Amino acid sequence: PEIHAAADSTFGHAFAYTPLPYEEFAVVCGAPFVAKMCPHSSMIGIDADGALAGFQLSYADFGPIAVAGAGEDRVPLSRLEHATCFPLLKARLGDASPAAIPKTTGVVPRHRKAGVMALVGLEIWNGIREHYGSVVYAITAVDNPVQVLTEDLAGGQRNYALYRRGLEGAGSRWTA
């Protein structure tokens, strides 16, 4: 409930952010969602008063065991859980190390510019270095604070431009 309450103030300014009622949030971001997260590179930060200050949600790249090409041993997305699937992923990769996907970082507005982002980042990087061989970022803007903080640690990046065109259809005002 606390993360839901903080989501609008934390991400409300972001491109295409869409708030969810708590009931929908609980379904989408409930126990199955949490079970997919890496316990070594995901965390929540609590301030001195016990209130949420920030959080980082990270995952292993389960692609090698979840894609259709994984064959009979493929794990359906609905059954992905870090505790049971990370050992399967490591076994599938053999000598190669899995990739980490640090997906969502949020700092509650009243704690911004207090170093919470840097502390969260440092803590998750310790977990990433210990359990993963590489990092894959989801799409971020070039001025995203996480992108700026970690650009020297990422080991390379690809940049894409954002394009838009009108959607086909009579009188559509939407663009993609």
mmCIF file of C-alpha atoms in Angstrom:
data_model
loop_
_atom_site.group_PDB
_atom_site.id
_atom_site.type_symbol
_atom_site.label_atom_id
_atom_site.label_comp_id
_atom_site.label_asym_id
_atom_site.label_seq_id
_atom_site.Cartn_x
_atom_site.Cartn_y
_atom_site.Cartn_z
ATOM 1 C CA PRO A 1 0.000 0.000 0.000
ATOM 2 C CA GLU A 2 2.823 2.431 0.752
ATOM 3 C CA ILE A 3 4.463 1.891 -2.646
ATOM 4 C CA HIS A 4 1.100 2.396 -4.349
ATOM 5 C CA ALA A 5 0.570 5.637 -2.448
ATOM 6 C CA ALA A 6 4.050 6.835 -3.428
ATOM 7 C CA ALA A 7 3.765 5.849 -7.100
ATOM 8 C CA ASP A 8 1.810 8.891 -8.274
ATOM 9 C CA SER A 9 4.118 11.385 -6.575
ATOM 10 C CA THR A 10 7.227 9.448 -7.587
ATOM 11 C CA PHE A 11 6.362 8.718 -11.240
ATOM 12 C CA GLY A 12 3.496 11.081 -12.042
ATOM 13 C CA HIS A 13 5.788 13.366 -14.083
ATOM 14 C CA ALA A 14 7.074 10.494 -16.267
ATOM 15 C CA PHE A 15 6.120 10.104 -19.918
ATOM 16 C CA ALA A 16 2.974 7.980 -20.314
ATOM 17 C CA TYR A 17 2.605 7.269 -16.582
ATOM 18 C CA THR A 18 -0.894 5.973 -15.907
ATOM 19 C CA PRO A 19 -2.078 5.774 -12.298
ATOM 20 C CA LEU A 20 -3.903 2.629 -11.197
ATOM 21 C CA PRO A 21 -6.540 2.287 -8.502
ATOM 22 C CA TYR A 22 -5.150 0.328 -5.541
ATOM 23 C CA GLU A 23 -7.244 -2.746 -6.370
ATOM 24 C CA GLU A 24 -5.664 -3.015 -9.848
ATOM 25 C CA PHE A 25 -2.207 -2.207 -8.488
ATOM 26 C CA ALA A 26 -2.537 -5.011 -5.918
ATOM 27 C CA VAL A 27 -3.411 -7.505 -8.673
ATOM 28 C CA VAL A 28 -0.639 -6.396 -11.049
ATOM 29 C CA CYS A 29 2.038 -5.744 -8.413
ATOM 30 C CA GLY A 30 1.081 -8.318 -5.777
ATOM 31 C CA ALA A 31 2.824 -11.459 -4.557
ATOM 32 C CA PRO A 32 3.498 -13.043 -8.009
ATOM 33 C CA PHE A 33 5.130 -9.772 -9.159
ATOM 34 C CA VAL A 34 7.276 -9.569 -6.027
ATOM 35 C CA ALA A 35 8.299 -13.247 -6.329
ATOM 36 C CA LYS A 36 9.965 -12.481 -9.699
ATOM 37 C CA MET A 37 12.226 -9.803 -8.183
ATOM 38 C CA CYS A 38 15.841 -10.502 -7.359
ATOM 39 C CA PRO A 39 16.304 -10.418 -3.571
ATOM 40 C CA HIS A 40 19.961 -9.384 -3.998
ATOM 41 C CA SER A 41 19.374 -6.338 -6.206
ATOM 42 C CA SER A 42 15.878 -5.194 -5.178
ATOM 43 C CA MET A 43 15.236 -3.197 -2.061
ATOM 44 C CA ILE A 44 13.138 -0.644 -0.282
ATOM 45 C CA GLY A 45 14.582 2.225 1.715
ATOM 46 C CA ILE A 46 12.890 3.326 4.916
ATOM 47 C CA ASP A 47 13.519 6.702 6.542
ATOM 48 C CA ALA A 48 14.158 7.309 10.261
ATOM 49 C CA ASP A 49 10.400 7.625 10.848
ATOM 50 C CA GLY A 50 9.693 4.230 9.239
ATOM 51 C CA ALA A 51 8.187 5.710 6.069
ATOM 52 C CA LEU A 52 9.088 4.665 2.532
ATOM 53 C CA ALA A 53 11.986 6.754 1.174
ATOM 54 C CA GLY A 54 12.782 4.892 -2.049
ATOM 55 C CA PHE A 55 12.929 1.535 -3.782
ATOM 56 C CA GLN A 56 14.651 -0.433 -6.512
ATOM 57 C CA LEU A 57 13.012 -3.330 -8.339
ATOM 58 C CA SER A 58 15.401 -5.607 -10.228
ATOM 59 C CA TYR A 59 15.084 -8.923 -12.013
ATOM 60 C CA ALA A 60 17.227 -11.583 -13.568
ATOM 61 C CA ASP A 61 16.984 -11.826 -17.348
ATOM 62 C CA PHE A 62 14.931 -15.020 -17.436
ATOM 63 C CA GLY A 63 14.751 -14.940 -21.230
ATOM 64 C CA PRO A 64 16.902 -18.053 -21.750
ATOM 65 C CA ILE A 65 14.437 -20.206 -19.769
ATOM 66 C CA ALA A 66 11.205 -18.369 -20.659
ATOM 67 C CA VAL A 67 11.360 -17.902 -24.446
ATOM 68 C CA ALA A 68 9.602 -20.301 -26.799
ATOM 69 C CA GLY A 69 13.019 -21.510 -27.994
ATOM 70 C CA ALA A 70 13.788 -22.873 -24.515
ATOM 71 C CA GLY A 71 12.109 -26.117 -25.564
ATOM 72 C CA GLU A 72 10.402 -28.550 -23.241
ATOM 73 C CA ASP A 73 12.129 -27.020 -20.213
ATOM 74 C CA ARG A 74 10.553 -23.624 -20.895
ATOM 75 C CA VAL A 75 9.156 -21.935 -17.788
ATOM 76 C CA PRO A 76 5.861 -20.126 -18.463
ATOM 77 C CA LEU A 77 5.850 -16.468 -17.439
ATOM 78 C CA SER A 78 3.104 -17.191 -14.924
ATOM 79 C CA ARG A 79 5.482 -19.554 -13.066
ATOM 80 C CA LEU A 80 8.581 -17.357 -13.012
ATOM 81 C CA GLU A 81 9.805 -16.888 -9.462
ATOM 82 C CA HIS A 82 13.333 -15.877 -8.587
ATOM 83 C CA ALA A 83 13.751 -18.475 -5.824
ATOM 84 C CA THR A 84 12.982 -21.449 -8.052
ATOM 85 C CA CYS A 85 13.959 -20.153 -11.496
ATOM 86 C CA PHE A 86 17.330 -18.489 -10.837
ATOM 87 C CA PRO A 87 19.016 -21.882 -10.256
ATOM 88 C CA LEU A 88 17.401 -23.162 -13.505
ATOM 89 C CA LEU A 89 18.690 -20.094 -15.338
ATOM 90 C CA LYS A 90 22.224 -20.586 -14.035
ATOM 91 C CA ALA A 91 22.125 -24.268 -15.014
ATOM 92 C CA ARG A 92 20.907 -23.374 -18.530
ATOM 93 C CA LEU A 93 23.695 -20.799 -18.997
ATOM 94 C CA GLY A 94 26.475 -23.113 -17.811
ATOM 95 C CA ASP A 95 29.691 -21.129 -17.451
ATOM 96 C CA ALA A 96 28.047 -17.857 -18.524
ATOM 97 C CA SER A 97 26.622 -15.549 -15.879
ATOM 98 C CA PRO A 98 23.030 -14.306 -16.037
ATOM 99 C CA ALA A 99 22.220 -10.684 -16.768
ATOM 100 C CA ALA A 100 20.515 -8.418 -14.243
ATOM 101 C CA ILE A 101 17.715 -6.058 -15.213
ATOM 102 C CA PRO A 102 17.445 -3.121 -12.797
ATOM 103 C CA LYS A 103 13.970 -2.045 -13.840
ATOM 104 C CA THR A 104 12.394 0.561 -11.589
ATOM 105 C CA THR A 105 13.965 2.990 -9.179
ATOM 106 C CA GLY A 106 11.866 5.458 -7.260
ATOM 107 C CA VAL A 107 12.633 8.036 -4.606
ATOM 108 C CA VAL A 108 9.734 9.648 -2.781
ATOM 109 C CA PRO A 109 9.823 13.378 -3.613
ATOM 110 C CA ARG A 110 10.505 14.577 -0.050
ATOM 111 C CA HIS A 111 13.697 12.466 -0.026
ATOM 112 C CA ARG A 112 15.060 13.538 -3.394
ATOM 113 C CA LYS A 113 18.425 15.283 -3.414
ATOM 114 C CA ALA A 114 19.243 13.619 -0.069
ATOM 115 C CA GLY A 115 21.415 10.861 -1.550
ATOM 116 C CA VAL A 116 18.771 8.121 -1.425
ATOM 117 C CA MET A 117 19.206 7.319 -5.142
ATOM 118 C CA ALA A 118 22.969 6.945 -4.727
ATOM 119 C CA LEU A 119 22.602 4.729 -1.639
ATOM 120 C CA VAL A 120 20.010 2.519 -3.317
ATOM 121 C CA GLY A 121 22.201 2.332 -6.422
ATOM 122 C CA LEU A 122 25.283 1.377 -4.453
ATOM 123 C CA GLU A 123 23.431 -1.303 -2.558
ATOM 124 C CA ILE A 124 21.920 -2.925 -5.651
ATOM 125 C CA TRP A 125 25.239 -2.773 -7.521
ATOM 126 C CA ASN A 126 26.780 -4.862 -4.740
ATOM 127 C CA GLY A 127 24.115 -7.525 -5.330
ATOM 128 C CA ILE A 128 24.508 -7.287 -9.106
ATOM 129 C CA ARG A 129 28.281 -7.689 -8.977
ATOM 130 C CA GLU A 130 27.966 -10.750 -6.762
ATOM 131 C CA HIS A 131 25.221 -12.586 -8.687
ATOM 132 C CA TYR A 132 25.323 -11.384 -12.316
ATOM 133 C CA GLY A 133 27.767 -11.019 -15.189
ATOM 134 C CA SER A 134 26.141 -8.101 -17.002
ATOM 135 C CA VAL A 135 23.384 -5.516 -16.745
ATOM 136 C CA VAL A 136 20.567 -4.786 -19.162
ATOM 137 C CA TYR A 137 18.609 -1.587 -18.681
ATOM 138 C CA ALA A 138 15.064 -1.104 -19.730
ATOM 139 C CA ILE A 139 14.413 1.970 -21.839
ATOM 140 C CA THR A 140 15.558 5.123 -20.086
ATOM 141 C CA ALA A 141 15.894 8.711 -21.182
ATOM 142 C CA VAL A 142 19.463 9.970 -21.494
ATOM 143 C CA ASP A 143 18.880 12.423 -18.632
ATOM 144 C CA ASN A 144 17.311 9.795 -16.347
ATOM 145 C CA PRO A 145 19.053 10.018 -12.944
ATOM 146 C CA VAL A 146 19.818 6.279 -12.910
ATOM 147 C CA GLN A 147 21.269 6.469 -16.423
ATOM 148 C CA VAL A 148 23.490 9.385 -15.418
ATOM 149 C CA LEU A 149 24.581 7.718 -12.151
ATOM 150 C CA THR A 150 25.556 4.423 -13.759
ATOM 151 C CA GLU A 151 26.675 5.260 -17.292
ATOM 152 C CA ASP A 152 30.314 4.455 -16.515
ATOM 153 C CA LEU A 153 29.322 1.067 -15.014
ATOM 154 C CA ALA A 154 26.974 -0.072 -17.779
ATOM 155 C CA GLY A 155 29.716 -1.156 -20.207
ATOM 156 C CA GLY A 156 28.090 0.215 -23.344
ATOM 157 C CA GLN A 157 24.722 1.351 -24.493
ATOM 158 C CA ARG A 158 22.496 1.730 -27.518
ATOM 159 C CA ASN A 159 20.632 4.951 -28.083
ATOM 160 C CA TYR A 160 17.384 5.169 -29.988
ATOM 161 C CA ALA A 161 15.391 8.163 -31.101
ATOM 162 C CA LEU A 162 11.716 8.442 -30.252
ATOM 163 C CA TYR A 163 9.556 8.712 -33.328
ATOM 164 C CA ARG A 164 5.864 9.304 -33.671
ATOM 165 C CA ARG A 165 3.252 9.060 -36.364
ATOM 166 C CA GLY A 166 -0.501 9.209 -36.393
ATOM 167 C CA LEU A 167 -2.377 5.978 -35.847
ATOM 168 C CA GLU A 168 -4.461 4.893 -38.803
ATOM 169 C CA GLY A 169 -8.179 5.407 -38.531
ATOM 170 C CA ALA A 170 -10.867 7.939 -39.136
ATOM 171 C CA GLY A 171 -10.285 11.056 -37.085
ATOM 172 C CA SER A 172 -7.846 9.466 -34.691
ATOM 173 C CA ARG A 173 -6.055 12.043 -32.556
ATOM 174 C CA TRP A 174 -3.697 9.476 -30.996
ATOM 175 C CA THR A 175 -0.057 9.110 -31.938
ATOM 176 C CA ALA A 176 2.457 6.399 -31.284
#
